[in-house]
């Protein structure tokens, strides 16, 4: 499996990253370890997690995914050196009082303390890629569309956050830094201040990117291209909508297949649960089948074919799902099919924005 350099860092990762937010909620530890074993066996060298996982976030499972990974590393002493390990510090609490006692900020001290907690749970001495999960400042993320200046409250500056991350780099506790759920402005500011003050330079941004949410292409892609920052695409299958499993049943009612949208009402209330998102997914899934592909194959091949994407983060709940996703990776899409995909996007835009 080919390796890609992340930004201007020294990290070399596979074009597929195993996301782990299902571990500890939908996937128990034994099955999570089986998925990790299989992923490593098939050549995936990139793992992504976060302190707030698993998802949906609950006080009872906070840090649980990192703990499951830590147990796997302890069981497999050689595994830690075979993978690039990424995790994230949660942004301001926003409805999660169990995260830093509901802090509305992300201060220097909070970043450093969160990193120490992740290191302990992961049973490692160093995190390869440490990411800010969402900005401390107000941004229209997680389904928000419009920036509202009235919601822009005083919080720690980007400069202060970079200084905290610089401390961790100097201490050898993290190797590189990244952002998540960021905007073009945020990426520019992180890079500008890093270069101006000799602080760590952002290597990656982890944002949603899939057939039903291509908002990355509305300015963020140019920002990342010109600044040499790599995109880690999350939710390439649109929380399961782009696998086709909900096409006939929808996400509620009798006969609904297992999945995050079917299982968790809180997920259905978010962007992936919008009626428009399901309708758009059905269009794309039908297009895939008409071209001799499964919906999963087309959705993953779409991400893999785009110059914007460095590595695509896949989330699975079984070894069989993992193999299906990995088997889809050699698939290419004809120019004519890509043109048809763009026609649908022009009509329906980004319903899961």
XYZ file of C-alpha atoms in Angstrom:
353
model
C 0.000 0.000 0.000
C 1.513 3.323 -1.053
C 2.597 5.864 1.550
C 1.826 9.585 1.553
C 3.716 12.308 3.364
C 1.483 14.346 5.660
C 2.001 18.029 4.977
C 5.581 19.084 5.613
C 5.999 16.622 8.479
C 8.085 13.456 8.466
C 5.016 11.240 8.818
C 4.415 8.714 6.025
C 0.993 7.080 6.047
C -1.133 4.789 3.923
C -3.897 6.287 1.820
C -6.336 4.462 4.093
C -6.617 5.297 7.781
C -8.540 3.152 10.248
C -10.909 5.323 12.264
C -11.871 3.961 15.656
C -14.787 5.990 17.006
C -17.052 2.918 17.022
C -14.727 1.092 19.434
C -16.265 1.029 22.889
C -19.850 1.690 21.782
C -20.791 -0.365 18.727
C -17.684 -2.548 18.892
C -16.492 -4.266 22.055
C -12.815 -4.624 22.895
C -12.373 -8.153 21.579
C -13.862 -7.305 18.194
C -11.970 -4.004 18.097
C -8.703 -5.869 18.588
C -9.630 -8.291 15.794
C -10.257 -5.340 13.468
C -6.925 -3.782 14.462
C -5.122 -7.086 13.870
C -6.657 -7.449 10.424
C -5.962 -3.840 9.506
C -2.289 -4.208 10.363
C -2.129 -7.547 8.545
C -3.460 -5.902 5.379
C -0.922 -3.111 5.448
C -2.793 -0.161 6.952
C -0.299 1.825 9.018
C -2.467 4.768 10.099
C -4.848 4.801 13.101
C -7.037 7.708 14.191
C -8.805 8.188 17.499
C -9.740 10.961 19.945
C -10.042 11.574 23.669
C -13.835 12.049 23.403
C -14.437 8.717 21.609
C -16.431 6.550 21.394
C -19.344 8.115 19.539
C -22.056 9.057 20.385
C -20.122 10.786 23.153
C -21.152 9.805 26.674
C -19.527 10.306 30.063
C -19.359 6.527 30.492
C -17.351 5.982 27.303
C -15.154 9.108 27.385
C -11.590 7.970 26.649
C -12.795 4.429 26.093
C -11.568 4.101 22.538
C -8.056 5.232 23.442
C -8.078 2.729 26.302
C -9.019 -0.093 23.911
C -6.144 0.904 21.633
C -3.792 1.060 24.600
C -4.721 -2.479 25.581
C -4.059 -3.613 22.000
C -0.614 -2.024 21.998
C 0.130 -3.730 25.326
C -0.909 -7.101 23.879
C 1.105 -6.557 20.690
C 4.435 -4.984 21.700
C 5.669 -4.549 18.120
C 2.488 -2.966 16.806
C 3.057 0.553 18.115
C 6.185 0.963 15.980
C 4.350 -0.224 12.858
C 1.644 2.432 12.896
C 1.283 6.182 12.752
C -0.970 7.012 15.690
C -3.243 10.057 15.581
C -5.524 11.316 18.308
C -7.302 14.567 19.167
C -7.864 16.950 22.025
C -11.543 17.915 22.251
C -12.467 21.527 21.680
C -14.753 23.468 24.049
C -17.205 21.159 25.787
C -20.494 22.227 24.143
C -22.846 19.919 25.987
C -20.240 17.496 27.353
C -19.695 18.497 30.995
C -17.502 15.440 31.556
C -14.830 16.918 29.250
C -12.645 19.237 31.358
C -15.642 20.010 33.596
C -17.459 21.603 30.688
C -14.767 24.161 29.924
C -15.920 26.655 27.249
C -12.316 27.156 26.136
C -9.218 25.251 25.041
C -6.343 26.732 27.000
C -2.646 25.948 27.004
C -2.966 24.029 30.274
C -5.992 22.097 29.018
C -4.196 20.991 25.835
C -1.179 19.766 27.787
C -3.302 17.986 30.378
C -5.448 16.342 27.691
C -2.355 15.098 25.885
C -1.039 13.497 29.075
C -4.376 11.752 29.520
C -4.273 10.397 25.969
C -0.694 9.194 26.350
C -1.676 7.319 29.504
C -4.760 5.692 27.962
C -2.927 4.800 24.751
C 0.012 3.347 26.705
C 2.528 5.108 24.539
C 5.313 7.615 25.053
C 4.551 9.648 21.948
C 1.596 10.563 19.739
C 2.552 10.869 16.091
C -0.199 13.308 15.075
C -1.995 15.369 17.711
C -5.043 17.224 16.422
C -7.408 19.876 17.755
C -10.778 18.179 17.300
C -12.721 21.402 16.645
C -11.846 25.075 17.011
C -12.132 26.908 20.297
C -13.565 29.898 18.462
C -17.052 29.811 16.985
C -17.239 28.201 13.548
C -20.187 26.689 11.637
C -19.212 23.043 12.108
C -21.001 19.700 12.633
C -23.922 20.641 10.436
C -23.797 24.382 10.970
C -23.839 26.422 7.794
C -23.550 30.090 8.716
C -20.931 31.981 10.684
C -22.584 34.122 13.368
C -20.381 36.889 14.850
C -22.669 37.128 17.896
C -21.594 33.627 18.935
C -17.903 34.519 18.776
C -16.973 34.580 22.485
C -13.505 35.321 23.934
C -11.370 32.163 23.968
C -7.698 31.254 23.961
C -5.906 32.470 20.856
C -4.551 30.284 18.112
C -1.100 31.539 19.121
C -1.571 30.257 22.671
C -2.745 26.875 21.387
C 0.294 26.629 19.114
C 2.585 27.434 22.041
C 1.019 24.596 24.021
C 1.527 22.203 21.131
C 5.115 23.456 20.752
C 5.758 22.558 24.388
C 4.557 19.015 23.756
C 6.697 18.714 20.629
C 9.788 19.921 22.510
C 9.091 17.411 25.260
C 8.934 14.611 22.667
C 5.327 13.781 23.503
C 3.963 14.558 20.032
C 5.655 14.565 16.635
C 3.320 16.594 14.430
C 0.123 18.605 14.777
C -3.165 18.754 12.936
C -6.590 20.352 12.965
C -10.096 19.014 12.494
C -13.406 20.550 11.473
C -11.472 23.660 10.460
C -12.111 26.516 8.061
C -9.831 28.177 5.490
C -9.338 31.098 7.897
C -8.288 28.779 10.710
C -5.790 26.898 8.588
C -4.266 30.156 7.329
C -3.929 31.537 10.848
C -2.330 28.396 12.262
C 0.220 28.325 9.445
C 0.865 32.083 9.487
C 1.464 32.222 13.223
C 3.608 29.082 13.185
C 5.868 30.542 10.505
C 5.955 33.966 12.149
C 6.869 32.677 15.611
C 8.818 29.488 14.877
C 6.086 27.194 16.200
C 4.968 23.756 14.914
C 3.410 23.886 11.468
C 0.059 22.199 10.890
C 0.489 19.024 8.841
C -3.129 17.979 8.379
C -6.774 18.956 8.543
C -9.373 16.262 9.207
C -12.723 17.335 7.756
C -15.760 15.539 6.328
C -15.477 14.713 2.642
C -17.749 12.401 0.688
C -20.299 12.390 -2.115
C -22.948 14.087 0.030
C -20.574 16.591 1.639
C -17.957 18.120 -0.657
C -17.700 21.463 1.114
C -13.921 21.029 1.274
C -13.940 21.963 -2.416
C -15.428 25.372 -1.683
C -12.175 27.093 -0.720
C -10.531 24.878 1.878
C -8.922 22.742 -0.821
C -7.114 25.739 -2.326
C -5.958 26.828 1.123
C -4.525 23.412 1.901
C -2.931 23.035 -1.524
C -1.144 26.378 -1.412
C -0.025 25.985 2.197
C 1.119 22.367 1.894
C -1.376 20.896 4.366
C -2.864 17.416 3.857
C -6.550 16.517 4.006
C -7.676 13.538 6.068
C -11.181 12.799 4.778
C -13.617 11.507 7.360
C -17.072 9.946 6.890
C -16.389 8.866 3.275
C -19.470 6.626 3.483
C -21.716 9.289 4.997
C -22.441 7.374 8.226
C -23.533 4.401 6.121
C -25.832 6.276 3.743
C -23.397 5.702 0.883
C -23.240 1.948 1.398
C -26.793 1.606 0.092
C -28.036 -0.245 3.165
C -30.651 2.398 3.966
C -31.891 2.861 0.403
C -34.969 0.681 0.757
C -35.789 1.024 4.445
C -34.715 4.516 5.381
C -33.081 4.936 8.782
C -36.058 4.190 11.045
C -38.852 1.667 11.305
C -39.135 -2.108 10.786
C -36.499 -3.822 8.721
C -33.848 -1.145 9.189
C -30.348 -2.680 9.014
C -27.868 -2.189 11.827
C -25.831 0.988 11.748
C -25.122 4.237 13.549
C -28.039 6.113 12.023
C -30.453 3.317 12.785
C -29.197 2.750 16.320
C -28.738 6.274 17.633
C -31.464 8.893 17.528
C -28.852 11.536 18.332
C -27.083 10.684 15.060
C -30.307 10.984 13.073
C -30.752 14.508 14.410
C -27.438 15.545 12.905
C -26.435 16.364 9.316
C -26.186 12.733 8.201
C -29.759 12.121 9.295
C -31.312 14.780 7.100
C -33.950 13.602 4.627
C -32.055 15.435 1.887
C -28.882 13.508 2.709
C -30.651 10.161 2.315
C -32.276 11.224 -0.946
C -28.942 12.345 -2.363
C -27.281 9.123 -1.219
C -29.954 7.110 -3.000
C -29.142 8.958 -6.225
C -25.448 8.257 -5.929
C -26.023 4.641 -4.926
C -28.241 4.074 -7.966
C -25.555 5.622 -10.156
C -22.993 3.225 -8.726
C -25.138 0.182 -9.429
C -25.889 1.371 -12.955
C -22.142 1.385 -13.572
C -21.482 -2.087 -12.204
C -20.195 -0.949 -8.814
C -21.447 -1.322 -5.279
C -22.271 1.973 -3.571
C -19.382 1.399 -1.152
C -16.947 0.865 -4.014
C -17.959 4.074 -5.753
C -17.993 6.200 -2.608
C -14.529 5.091 -1.514
C -13.089 5.206 -5.025
C -14.394 8.755 -5.314
C -12.374 9.850 -2.271
C -9.343 7.903 -3.373
C -9.442 9.497 -6.834
C -9.508 13.103 -5.656
C -6.297 15.121 -5.580
C -7.557 16.893 -2.462
C -7.388 13.747 -0.297
C -4.188 12.460 1.286
C -5.727 9.674 3.369
C -9.322 8.517 3.779
C -10.535 7.510 7.231
C -12.764 4.456 7.223
C -14.886 3.426 10.203
C -16.057 -0.170 10.516
C -17.798 -2.401 13.029
C -16.530 -5.797 11.858
C -13.621 -7.468 10.127
C -15.937 -8.194 7.182
C -16.687 -4.477 6.779
C -12.981 -3.698 6.986
C -12.188 -6.186 4.235
C -14.986 -4.806 2.059
C -13.589 -1.294 2.373
C -9.998 -2.358 1.753
C -11.010 -4.499 -1.224
C -12.676 -1.453 -2.788
C -9.456 0.503 -2.822
C -8.145 -0.613 -6.198
C -11.304 0.571 -7.910
C -11.035 3.484 -10.343
C -13.830 5.639 -11.721
C -14.122 6.439 -15.409
C -14.123 10.121 -16.389
C -17.672 9.705 -17.657
C -18.820 8.440 -14.259
C -17.061 11.281 -12.457
C -18.908 13.667 -14.762
C -22.215 12.034 -13.828
C -21.330 12.366 -10.148
C -20.672 16.065 -10.666
C -24.053 16.463 -12.353
C -25.797 15.071 -9.289
C -23.744 17.309 -7.040
C -24.630 20.381 -9.098
C -28.294 19.560 -8.636
C -28.284 18.493 -4.983
C -25.162 20.235 -3.647
C -24.026 19.195 -0.164
C -27.029 18.067 1.899
C -24.866 16.663 4.704
C -22.875 19.872 5.142
